[in-house]
Amino acid sequence: MPAPIDELTLTEYLRAKKIDYKTTEVVAGGLTNYVFRITDSKGKTSIVKHAGPFAAFSNGAFKLPDERMEFEVTAIQEVFRIMPSDMPVRVPKIWEYDRGCNVLIMTDAGWETLKAAYGREDTNVIDIGRSLGQWLAKLHTLTQNTHIRDDGNRDGRRLYRYAYENLADVAEQYGLDGEYAKFIVQRYGSLLQTDNDCMCMGDFWPGNVLLDERSNNSLTVVDWEISRRGCGATDVGQFAAEAYLLDRLRGGKGLLDSFLDSYKKAKGSEGVNVSADRKFIQRVAVHMGVHLGY
C-alpha cells in the first residue's frame, strides 16, 4: 500500500483503506511530514498526516526516526485523557492510526495558526495568551508521573537539542562570545538528555496552535511528535521567544506578557511559586535566548 506523499498516493491510500472521501488538498506549512485535508461525502473534514523516514522538505536528505509518530499518538491520547475537558485549549481527537504506514487521521482543528492570526484586528491575543499559559501550566502539573513509552523519546530529545548545537557558530557569526555560547550548550543543552520533570509538548510555538472559527476560535495544539519527558521551562522558553518576536515585529499586542503571567498564576494556584524558583527562571531565560539565536 503506498504511503501518502502527494494527492495521488493519498487517494490510492484512501481507496485501499476504504476511507470515505470526496475531495483532498495539501495542507501547506509543514516541513517534516506530509499533511492533507480530506472532506467526506457528508462535508466533514479530517486531517491525514504521514511521517516518512525523511523530512518532507528535504527530498531524502534529512533523516528522521520513523517512530516519531508513535510518540505523537501516545502524547495526544494521554493529554486527551488527562486534561480537563472544559479548558479552552485542546488536542486533536484521533480517528485512526495506521502503524504500518505511519499514517494518522484526526480531527480538523482549523485552517489558521496563531502565528498567522496574530495580525488580524479581531484576534484577542491577550485572551489567547492567558488561555495557553493556563493550559501549559496544567499540562506540566498533571503529567509529572506520565509515562511516554520506554525511553521518554530519546530521539525527540536529540532533535530538540539541535538549536543548542549551532549556538556557538551563530554567536561568533554576529561578533558575540563563542566560548560563552559553548558553555551554555555544555551546561544547559546537556540537561535535555536527563530532564524528567513532566511531559513537554516539545514544539510549543504559535505555529502549532490552531484557531477554529467554526467553533468560536477554539484553540488546538498540534504536532506532538517531539513530545518527551523533560523540563517544562523549555516549553515556556520556546513559546516566550516566539511570542516576543510576534509582539516586537507585528504589533505589540501583549502575547508574551499575558502568556507568562497566566502560566505563573496557574502554577501559583497549585502552590508553586515559579517566580521564586531560580533554576526554573534560568532555564526559561536560557532556552528563550537559545531559541531566538536559532
PDB file of C-alpha atoms in Angstrom:
ATOM      1  CA  MET A   1       0.000   0.000   0.000  1.00  0.00           C
ATOM      2  CA  PRO A   2       1.522   3.382  -0.965  1.00  0.00           C
ATOM      3  CA  ALA A   3       2.285   5.891   1.752  1.00  0.00           C
ATOM      4  CA  PRO A   4       0.561   9.240   1.064  1.00  0.00           C
ATOM      5  CA  ILE A   5       3.223  11.725  -0.014  1.00  0.00           C
ATOM      6  CA  ASP A   6       1.111  13.639  -2.549  1.00  0.00           C
ATOM      7  CA  GLU A   7      -2.550  13.810  -3.557  1.00  0.00           C
ATOM      8  CA  LEU A   8      -2.232  10.908  -5.990  1.00  0.00           C
ATOM      9  CA  THR A   9      -0.792   8.489  -3.442  1.00  0.00           C
ATOM     10  CA  LEU A  10      -3.213   9.864  -0.855  1.00  0.00           C
ATOM     11  CA  THR A  11      -6.222   8.916  -2.956  1.00  0.00           C
ATOM     12  CA  GLU A  12      -4.699   5.478  -3.587  1.00  0.00           C
ATOM     13  CA  TYR A  13      -4.231   5.032   0.151  1.00  0.00           C
ATOM     14  CA  LEU A  14      -7.770   6.168   0.998  1.00  0.00           C
ATOM     15  CA  ARG A  15      -9.282   3.812  -1.574  1.00  0.00           C
ATOM     16  CA  ALA A  16      -7.202   0.892  -0.361  1.00  0.00           C
ATOM     17  CA  LYS A  17      -8.291   1.560   3.232  1.00  0.00           C
ATOM     18  CA  LYS A  18     -11.933   2.126   2.135  1.00  0.00           C
ATOM     19  CA  ILE A  19     -11.981   5.563   3.790  1.00  0.00           C
ATOM     20  CA  ASP A  20     -14.824   7.823   2.688  1.00  0.00           C
ATOM     21  CA  TYR A  21     -13.609  10.957   0.929  1.00  0.00           C
ATOM     22  CA  LYS A  22     -14.900  13.352  -1.685  1.00  0.00           C
ATOM     23  CA  THR A  23     -12.083  15.894  -2.012  1.00  0.00           C
ATOM     24  CA  THR A  24      -8.452  16.185  -0.905  1.00  0.00           C
ATOM     25  CA  GLU A  25      -5.993  19.041  -0.541  1.00  0.00           C
ATOM     26  CA  VAL A  26      -2.444  19.530   0.651  1.00  0.00           C
ATOM     27  CA  VAL A  27      -2.104  21.431   3.932  1.00  0.00           C
ATOM     28  CA  ALA A  28       0.701  23.929   3.403  1.00  0.00           C
ATOM     29  CA  GLY A  29       3.247  24.940   6.009  1.00  0.00           C
ATOM     30  CA  GLY A  30       4.570  21.603   7.234  1.00  0.00           C
ATOM     31  CA  LEU A  31       8.273  20.817   6.863  1.00  0.00           C
ATOM     32  CA  THR A  32       8.794  17.345   8.280  1.00  0.00           C
ATOM     33  CA  ASN A  33       5.568  15.485   7.428  1.00  0.00           C
ATOM     34  CA  TYR A  34       3.058  15.101   4.614  1.00  0.00           C
ATOM     35  CA  VAL A  35      -0.240  16.640   5.726  1.00  0.00           C
ATOM     36  CA  PHE A  36      -3.569  16.658   3.888  1.00  0.00           C
ATOM     37  CA  ARG A  37      -7.154  17.706   4.487  1.00  0.00           C
ATOM     38  CA  ILE A  38      -9.891  15.388   3.255  1.00  0.00           C
ATOM     39  CA  THR A  39     -13.609  16.092   3.005  1.00  0.00           C
ATOM     40  CA  ASP A  40     -16.011  13.148   3.141  1.00  0.00           C
ATOM     41  CA  SER A  41     -19.326  12.697   1.362  1.00  0.00           C
ATOM     42  CA  LYS A  42     -21.165  14.413   4.234  1.00  0.00           C
ATOM     43  CA  GLY A  43     -18.952  17.511   4.162  1.00  0.00           C
ATOM     44  CA  LYS A  44     -16.942  16.627   7.271  1.00  0.00           C
ATOM     45  CA  THR A  45     -13.229  17.412   7.126  1.00  0.00           C
ATOM     46  CA  SER A  46     -10.344  15.471   8.693  1.00  0.00           C
ATOM     47  CA  ILE A  47      -6.568  15.713   8.671  1.00  0.00           C
ATOM     48  CA  VAL A  48      -4.357  12.946   7.290  1.00  0.00           C
ATOM     49  CA  LYS A  49      -0.702  13.029   8.360  1.00  0.00           C
ATOM     50  CA  HIS A  50       2.099  10.766   7.195  1.00  0.00           C
ATOM     51  CA  ALA A  51       5.539  10.614   8.819  1.00  0.00           C
ATOM     52  CA  GLY A  52       8.184   9.312   6.445  1.00  0.00           C
ATOM     53  CA  PRO A  53      11.795   8.327   7.176  1.00  0.00           C
ATOM     54  CA  PHE A  54      12.974  11.730   5.945  1.00  0.00           C
ATOM     55  CA  ALA A  55      11.777  15.297   6.447  1.00  0.00           C
ATOM     56  CA  ALA A  56       9.241  16.076   3.743  1.00  0.00           C
ATOM     57  CA  PHE A  57      11.056  19.259   2.683  1.00  0.00           C
ATOM     58  CA  SER A  58      14.461  17.616   2.272  1.00  0.00           C
ATOM     59  CA  ASN A  59      13.984  15.250  -0.692  1.00  0.00           C
ATOM     60  CA  GLY A  60      15.554  12.457   1.309  1.00  0.00           C
ATOM     61  CA  ALA A  61      18.483  14.447   2.686  1.00  0.00           C
ATOM     62  CA  PHE A  62      17.363  14.900   6.317  1.00  0.00           C
ATOM     63  CA  LYS A  63      16.701  11.579   8.014  1.00  0.00           C
ATOM     64  CA  LEU A  64      14.159  11.383  10.825  1.00  0.00           C
ATOM     65  CA  PRO A  65      13.110   8.462  13.049  1.00  0.00           C
ATOM     66  CA  ASP A  66      10.021   6.655  11.737  1.00  0.00           C
ATOM     67  CA  GLU A  67       8.740   6.057  15.246  1.00  0.00           C
ATOM     68  CA  ARG A  68       8.209   9.762  15.926  1.00  0.00           C
ATOM     69  CA  MET A  69       4.538   9.283  15.069  1.00  0.00           C
ATOM     70  CA  GLU A  70       4.258   6.675  17.809  1.00  0.00           C
ATOM     71  CA  PHE A  71       5.199   9.355  20.308  1.00  0.00           C
ATOM     72  CA  GLU A  72       2.753  11.814  18.786  1.00  0.00           C
ATOM     73  CA  VAL A  73      -0.115   9.334  19.064  1.00  0.00           C
ATOM     74  CA  THR A  74       0.850   8.376  22.621  1.00  0.00           C
ATOM     75  CA  ALA A  75       1.107  12.020  23.688  1.00  0.00           C
ATOM     76  CA  ILE A  76      -2.179  13.113  22.096  1.00  0.00           C
ATOM     77  CA  GLN A  77      -4.069  10.182  23.607  1.00  0.00           C
ATOM     78  CA  GLU A  78      -2.576  10.782  27.045  1.00  0.00           C
ATOM     79  CA  VAL A  79      -3.200  14.541  27.014  1.00  0.00           C
ATOM     80  CA  PHE A  80      -6.748  13.985  25.730  1.00  0.00           C
ATOM     81  CA  ARG A  81      -7.319  11.627  28.672  1.00  0.00           C
ATOM     82  CA  ILE A  82      -5.695  13.710  31.405  1.00  0.00           C
ATOM     83  CA  MET A  83      -6.515  17.331  30.664  1.00  0.00           C
ATOM     84  CA  PRO A  84      -9.836  18.843  31.820  1.00  0.00           C
ATOM     85  CA  SER A  85     -12.374  18.889  29.005  1.00  0.00           C
ATOM     86  CA  ASP A  86     -13.668  22.359  29.923  1.00  0.00           C
ATOM     87  CA  MET A  87     -10.372  24.140  29.162  1.00  0.00           C
ATOM     88  CA  PRO A  88     -10.361  26.457  26.099  1.00  0.00           C
ATOM     89  CA  VAL A  89      -7.328  24.631  24.686  1.00  0.00           C
ATOM     90  CA  ARG A  90      -7.408  21.068  23.420  1.00  0.00           C
ATOM     91  CA  VAL A  91      -5.609  18.474  21.317  1.00  0.00           C
ATOM     92  CA  PRO A  92      -6.909  16.772  18.179  1.00  0.00           C
ATOM     93  CA  LYS A  93      -9.032  13.655  18.510  1.00  0.00           C
ATOM     94  CA  ILE A  94      -7.555  10.643  16.768  1.00  0.00           C
ATOM     95  CA  TRP A  95      -9.880   8.805  14.383  1.00  0.00           C
ATOM     96  CA  GLU A  96      -7.452   6.196  13.096  1.00  0.00           C
ATOM     97  CA  TYR A  97      -3.775   5.320  13.325  1.00  0.00           C
ATOM     98  CA  ASP A  98      -2.128   3.053  10.769  1.00  0.00           C
ATOM     99  CA  ARG A  99       1.094   1.982  12.459  1.00  0.00           C
ATOM    100  CA  GLY A 100       2.350   0.017   9.466  1.00  0.00           C
ATOM    101  CA  CYS A 101       2.241   3.033   7.129  1.00  0.00           C
ATOM    102  CA  ASN A 102       2.813   5.755   9.771  1.00  0.00           C
ATOM    103  CA  VAL A 103      -0.462   7.454   8.871  1.00  0.00           C
ATOM    104  CA  LEU A 104      -2.562   9.349  11.389  1.00  0.00           C
ATOM    105  CA  ILE A 105      -6.128  10.525  10.732  1.00  0.00           C
ATOM    106  CA  MET A 106      -7.540  13.053  13.195  1.00  0.00           C
ATOM    107  CA  THR A 107      -9.960  15.912  13.660  1.00  0.00           C
ATOM    108  CA  ASP A 108      -9.545  19.040  11.584  1.00  0.00           C
ATOM    109  CA  ALA A 109      -8.724  21.813  14.071  1.00  0.00           C
ATOM    110  CA  GLY A 110      -8.935  24.706  11.621  1.00  0.00           C
ATOM    111  CA  TRP A 111      -7.096  26.487   8.842  1.00  0.00           C
ATOM    112  CA  GLU A 112      -5.306  29.287  10.708  1.00  0.00           C
ATOM    113  CA  THR A 113      -2.376  29.213  13.106  1.00  0.00           C
ATOM    114  CA  LEU A 114      -1.979  31.682  15.945  1.00  0.00           C
ATOM    115  CA  LYS A 115       1.130  32.968  14.159  1.00  0.00           C
ATOM    116  CA  ALA A 116      -0.996  33.870  11.131  1.00  0.00           C
ATOM    117  CA  ALA A 117      -3.986  35.112  13.137  1.00  0.00           C
ATOM    118  CA  TYR A 118      -1.867  37.408  15.324  1.00  0.00           C
ATOM    119  CA  GLY A 119      -2.030  40.212  12.771  1.00  0.00           C
ATOM    120  CA  ARG A 120      -5.811  40.225  12.446  1.00  0.00           C
ATOM    121  CA  GLU A 121      -7.579  43.060  14.272  1.00  0.00           C
ATOM    122  CA  ASP A 122     -10.262  40.746  15.655  1.00  0.00           C
ATOM    123  CA  THR A 123      -7.806  38.282  17.221  1.00  0.00           C
ATOM    124  CA  ASN A 124      -7.912  38.630  21.004  1.00  0.00           C
ATOM    125  CA  VAL A 125      -4.235  37.980  21.536  1.00  0.00           C
ATOM    126  CA  ILE A 126      -4.242  38.657  25.284  1.00  0.00           C
ATOM    127  CA  ASP A 127      -7.053  36.195  25.980  1.00  0.00           C
ATOM    128  CA  ILE A 128      -5.290  33.599  23.847  1.00  0.00           C
ATOM    129  CA  GLY A 129      -2.027  34.126  25.728  1.00  0.00           C
ATOM    130  CA  ARG A 130      -3.843  33.682  29.032  1.00  0.00           C
ATOM    131  CA  SER A 131      -5.553  30.516  27.867  1.00  0.00           C
ATOM    132  CA  LEU A 132      -2.319  28.993  26.592  1.00  0.00           C
ATOM    133  CA  GLY A 133      -0.375  29.867  29.746  1.00  0.00           C
ATOM    134  CA  GLN A 134      -3.045  28.326  31.961  1.00  0.00           C
ATOM    135  CA  TRP A 135      -3.274  25.224  29.789  1.00  0.00           C
ATOM    136  CA  LEU A 136       0.506  24.679  29.643  1.00  0.00           C
ATOM    137  CA  ALA A 137       0.831  25.033  33.420  1.00  0.00           C
ATOM    138  CA  LYS A 138      -1.910  22.428  33.877  1.00  0.00           C
ATOM    139  CA  LEU A 139      -0.204  20.100  31.405  1.00  0.00           C
ATOM    140  CA  HIS A 140       3.099  20.320  33.264  1.00  0.00           C
ATOM    141  CA  THR A 141       1.383  19.720  36.608  1.00  0.00           C
ATOM    142  CA  LEU A 142      -0.822  16.798  35.607  1.00  0.00           C
ATOM    143  CA  THR A 143       1.876  14.894  33.702  1.00  0.00           C
ATOM    144  CA  GLN A 144       4.577  14.742  36.352  1.00  0.00           C
ATOM    145  CA  ASN A 145       4.118  10.968  36.527  1.00  0.00           C
ATOM    146  CA  THR A 146       3.086  10.395  32.920  1.00  0.00           C
ATOM    147  CA  HIS A 147       4.980   7.644  31.128  1.00  0.00           C
ATOM    148  CA  ILE A 148       5.931   8.336  27.481  1.00  0.00           C
ATOM    149  CA  ARG A 149       6.845   4.938  26.122  1.00  0.00           C
ATOM    150  CA  ASP A 150      10.033   3.205  27.236  1.00  0.00           C
ATOM    151  CA  ASP A 151      12.751   5.797  26.633  1.00  0.00           C
ATOM    152  CA  GLY A 152      10.788   9.047  27.078  1.00  0.00           C
ATOM    153  CA  ASN A 153      11.514   9.819  23.395  1.00  0.00           C
ATOM    154  CA  ARG A 154      15.292   9.715  23.175  1.00  0.00           C
ATOM    155  CA  ASP A 155      15.225  10.774  19.519  1.00  0.00           C
ATOM    156  CA  GLY A 156      12.925  13.671  20.379  1.00  0.00           C
ATOM    157  CA  ARG A 157      15.401  14.866  22.972  1.00  0.00           C
ATOM    158  CA  ARG A 158      18.197  14.679  20.422  1.00  0.00           C
ATOM    159  CA  LEU A 159      16.209  16.649  17.841  1.00  0.00           C
ATOM    160  CA  TYR A 160      15.216  19.230  20.434  1.00  0.00           C
ATOM    161  CA  ARG A 161      18.871  19.903  21.173  1.00  0.00           C
ATOM    162  CA  TYR A 162      19.517  20.928  17.572  1.00  0.00           C
ATOM    163  CA  ALA A 163      19.234  24.663  18.332  1.00  0.00           C
ATOM    164  CA  TYR A 164      21.928  24.359  21.015  1.00  0.00           C
ATOM    165  CA  GLU A 165      24.372  22.560  18.733  1.00  0.00           C
ATOM    166  CA  ASN A 166      24.682  25.572  16.399  1.00  0.00           C
ATOM    167  CA  LEU A 167      24.669  28.250  19.084  1.00  0.00           C
ATOM    168  CA  ALA A 168      28.433  28.904  19.173  1.00  0.00           C
ATOM    169  CA  ASP A 169      28.634  29.296  15.396  1.00  0.00           C
ATOM    170  CA  VAL A 170      25.723  31.750  15.403  1.00  0.00           C
ATOM    171  CA  ALA A 171      27.277  33.748  18.254  1.00  0.00           C
ATOM    172  CA  GLU A 172      30.638  34.052  16.509  1.00  0.00           C
ATOM    173  CA  GLN A 173      28.970  34.952  13.221  1.00  0.00           C
ATOM    174  CA  TYR A 174      27.469  38.024  14.882  1.00  0.00           C
ATOM    175  CA  GLY A 175      30.549  39.002  16.849  1.00  0.00           C
ATOM    176  CA  LEU A 176      29.436  37.545  20.181  1.00  0.00           C
ATOM    177  CA  ASP A 177      31.336  35.377  22.649  1.00  0.00           C
ATOM    178  CA  GLY A 178      31.514  31.915  21.118  1.00  0.00           C
ATOM    179  CA  GLU A 179      33.162  30.433  24.217  1.00  0.00           C
ATOM    180  CA  TYR A 180      30.295  31.576  26.393  1.00  0.00           C
ATOM    181  CA  ALA A 181      27.870  30.037  23.912  1.00  0.00           C
ATOM    182  CA  LYS A 182      29.770  26.749  24.211  1.00  0.00           C
ATOM    183  CA  PHE A 183      29.402  26.979  27.987  1.00  0.00           C
ATOM    184  CA  ILE A 184      25.618  27.415  27.573  1.00  0.00           C
ATOM    185  CA  VAL A 185      25.497  24.360  25.325  1.00  0.00           C
ATOM    186  CA  GLN A 186      27.512  22.274  27.767  1.00  0.00           C
ATOM    187  CA  ARG A 187      25.681  23.489  30.879  1.00  0.00           C
ATOM    188  CA  TYR A 188      22.095  23.633  29.649  1.00  0.00           C
ATOM    189  CA  GLY A 189      21.923  21.776  26.353  1.00  0.00           C
ATOM    190  CA  SER A 190      23.161  18.624  28.056  1.00  0.00           C
ATOM    191  CA  LEU A 191      20.259  18.750  30.515  1.00  0.00           C
ATOM    192  CA  LEU A 192      17.812  17.978  27.723  1.00  0.00           C
ATOM    193  CA  GLN A 193      19.024  14.377  27.810  1.00  0.00           C
ATOM    194  CA  THR A 194      18.259  13.888  31.506  1.00  0.00           C
ATOM    195  CA  ASP A 195      15.367  16.258  32.347  1.00  0.00           C
ATOM    196  CA  ASN A 196      12.479  14.232  33.746  1.00  0.00           C
ATOM    197  CA  ASP A 197      10.024  16.580  35.483  1.00  0.00           C
ATOM    198  CA  CYS A 198       6.915  16.215  33.331  1.00  0.00           C
ATOM    199  CA  MET A 199       5.623  15.772  29.807  1.00  0.00           C
ATOM    200  CA  CYS A 200       6.808  18.529  27.489  1.00  0.00           C
ATOM    201  CA  MET A 201       4.923  19.323  24.306  1.00  0.00           C
ATOM    202  CA  GLY A 202       8.282  19.672  22.573  1.00  0.00           C
ATOM    203  CA  ASP A 203       7.444  22.190  19.856  1.00  0.00           C
ATOM    204  CA  PHE A 204       5.214  24.695  21.614  1.00  0.00           C
ATOM    205  CA  TRP A 205       5.002  27.831  19.492  1.00  0.00           C
ATOM    206  CA  PRO A 206       2.254  29.903  17.791  1.00  0.00           C
ATOM    207  CA  GLY A 207       2.691  27.978  14.544  1.00  0.00           C
ATOM    208  CA  ASN A 208       1.458  24.826  16.291  1.00  0.00           C
ATOM    209  CA  VAL A 209      -1.632  26.456  17.809  1.00  0.00           C
ATOM    210  CA  LEU A 210      -4.655  26.379  15.518  1.00  0.00           C
ATOM    211  CA  LEU A 211      -7.698  28.653  15.754  1.00  0.00           C
ATOM    212  CA  ASP A 212     -11.008  27.244  14.510  1.00  0.00           C
ATOM    213  CA  GLU A 213     -13.554  29.917  13.626  1.00  0.00           C
ATOM    214  CA  ARG A 214     -16.161  27.188  13.205  1.00  0.00           C
ATOM    215  CA  SER A 215     -16.137  26.656  16.977  1.00  0.00           C
ATOM    216  CA  ASN A 216     -15.724  30.182  18.346  1.00  0.00           C
ATOM    217  CA  ASN A 217     -11.976  30.309  17.696  1.00  0.00           C
ATOM    218  CA  SER A 218     -11.238  27.310  19.907  1.00  0.00           C
ATOM    219  CA  LEU A 219      -7.516  26.596  20.319  1.00  0.00           C
ATOM    220  CA  THR A 220      -5.906  23.281  19.415  1.00  0.00           C
ATOM    221  CA  VAL A 221      -2.255  22.364  19.975  1.00  0.00           C
ATOM    222  CA  VAL A 222      -0.893  20.142  17.199  1.00  0.00           C
ATOM    223  CA  ASP A 223       2.366  18.391  16.170  1.00  0.00           C
ATOM    224  CA  TRP A 224       3.317  16.328  19.204  1.00  0.00           C
ATOM    225  CA  GLU A 225       5.993  14.119  17.672  1.00  0.00           C
ATOM    226  CA  ILE A 226       8.827  15.672  19.749  1.00  0.00           C
ATOM    227  CA  SER A 227       6.855  15.352  22.991  1.00  0.00           C
ATOM    228  CA  ARG A 228       9.040  13.894  25.686  1.00  0.00           C
ATOM    229  CA  ARG A 229       9.777  13.687  29.382  1.00  0.00           C
ATOM    230  CA  GLY A 230      11.609  16.906  30.191  1.00  0.00           C
ATOM    231  CA  CYS A 231      11.633  20.258  31.966  1.00  0.00           C
ATOM    232  CA  GLY A 232       8.571  22.467  31.486  1.00  0.00           C
ATOM    233  CA  ALA A 233      10.777  25.557  31.330  1.00  0.00           C
ATOM    234  CA  THR A 234      11.772  24.583  27.781  1.00  0.00           C
ATOM    235  CA  ASP A 235       8.147  24.722  26.588  1.00  0.00           C
ATOM    236  CA  VAL A 236       7.739  28.087  28.298  1.00  0.00           C
ATOM    237  CA  GLY A 237      11.011  29.427  26.878  1.00  0.00           C
ATOM    238  CA  GLN A 238      10.276  28.384  23.305  1.00  0.00           C
ATOM    239  CA  PHE A 239       6.804  29.929  23.282  1.00  0.00           C
ATOM    240  CA  ALA A 240       8.133  33.047  25.024  1.00  0.00           C
ATOM    241  CA  ALA A 241      10.765  33.520  22.297  1.00  0.00           C
ATOM    242  CA  GLU A 242       8.208  33.258  19.513  1.00  0.00           C
ATOM    243  CA  ALA A 243       5.712  35.477  21.359  1.00  0.00           C
ATOM    244  CA  TYR A 244       8.432  38.086  21.859  1.00  0.00           C
ATOM    245  CA  LEU A 245       9.115  38.140  18.118  1.00  0.00           C
ATOM    246  CA  LEU A 246       5.437  38.492  17.239  1.00  0.00           C
ATOM    247  CA  ASP A 247       4.967  41.297  19.766  1.00  0.00           C
ATOM    248  CA  ARG A 248       8.100  43.121  18.651  1.00  0.00           C
ATOM    249  CA  LEU A 249       7.640  42.777  14.895  1.00  0.00           C
ATOM    250  CA  ARG A 250       3.899  42.556  14.330  1.00  0.00           C
ATOM    251  CA  GLY A 251       2.077  44.970  16.589  1.00  0.00           C
ATOM    252  CA  GLY A 252       2.970  44.644  20.271  1.00  0.00           C
ATOM    253  CA  LYS A 253      -0.334  43.036  21.271  1.00  0.00           C
ATOM    254  CA  GLY A 254       0.874  41.595  24.569  1.00  0.00           C
ATOM    255  CA  LEU A 255       1.064  37.867  23.810  1.00  0.00           C
ATOM    256  CA  LEU A 256       4.318  37.383  25.727  1.00  0.00           C
ATOM    257  CA  ASP A 257       3.235  39.116  28.944  1.00  0.00           C
ATOM    258  CA  SER A 258      -0.224  37.550  29.012  1.00  0.00           C
ATOM    259  CA  PHE A 259       1.216  34.066  28.450  1.00  0.00           C
ATOM    260  CA  LEU A 260       3.946  34.304  31.095  1.00  0.00           C
ATOM    261  CA  ASP A 261       1.671  35.961  33.660  1.00  0.00           C
ATOM    262  CA  SER A 262      -1.007  33.321  33.162  1.00  0.00           C
ATOM    263  CA  TYR A 263       1.486  30.467  33.473  1.00  0.00           C
ATOM    264  CA  LYS A 264       2.865  31.947  36.688  1.00  0.00           C
ATOM    265  CA  LYS A 265      -0.608  32.467  38.185  1.00  0.00           C
ATOM    266  CA  ALA A 266      -1.788  28.999  37.216  1.00  0.00           C
ATOM    267  CA  LYS A 267       1.234  27.386  38.859  1.00  0.00           C
ATOM    268  CA  GLY A 268       0.709  29.631  41.871  1.00  0.00           C
ATOM    269  CA  SER A 269      -2.856  28.381  42.264  1.00  0.00           C
ATOM    270  CA  GLU A 270      -1.344  24.905  42.587  1.00  0.00           C
ATOM    271  CA  GLY A 271       1.049  26.026  45.309  1.00  0.00           C
ATOM    272  CA  VAL A 272       4.103  26.506  43.081  1.00  0.00           C
ATOM    273  CA  ASN A 273       5.815  29.907  43.238  1.00  0.00           C
ATOM    274  CA  VAL A 274       7.514  29.984  39.846  1.00  0.00           C
ATOM    275  CA  SER A 275       8.975  33.447  40.494  1.00  0.00           C
ATOM    276  CA  ALA A 276      10.937  32.098  43.463  1.00  0.00           C
ATOM    277  CA  ASP A 277      12.297  29.102  41.547  1.00  0.00           C
ATOM    278  CA  ARG A 278      15.617  30.490  40.359  1.00  0.00           C
ATOM    279  CA  LYS A 279      16.623  27.380  38.415  1.00  0.00           C
ATOM    280  CA  PHE A 280      13.326  27.308  36.539  1.00  0.00           C
ATOM    281  CA  ILE A 281      13.583  31.007  35.654  1.00  0.00           C
ATOM    282  CA  GLN A 282      17.160  30.488  34.461  1.00  0.00           C
ATOM    283  CA  ARG A 283      16.072  27.624  32.219  1.00  0.00           C
ATOM    284  CA  VAL A 284      13.258  29.710  30.726  1.00  0.00           C
ATOM    285  CA  ALA A 285      15.616  32.626  30.047  1.00  0.00           C
ATOM    286  CA  VAL A 286      18.370  30.457  28.587  1.00  0.00           C
ATOM    287  CA  HIS A 287      16.039  28.464  26.369  1.00  0.00           C
ATOM    288  CA  MET A 288      14.311  31.627  25.189  1.00  0.00           C
ATOM    289  CA  GLY A 289      17.687  33.096  24.256  1.00  0.00           C
ATOM    290  CA  VAL A 290      18.870  29.952  22.504  1.00  0.00           C
ATOM    291  CA  HIS A 291      15.646  29.761  20.506  1.00  0.00           C
ATOM    292  CA  LEU A 292      15.974  33.390  19.462  1.00  0.00           C
ATOM    293  CA  GLY A 293      19.542  32.726  18.371  1.00  0.00           C
ATOM    294  CA  TYR A 294      18.425  29.676  16.439  1.00  0.00           C
TER     295      TYR A 294
END
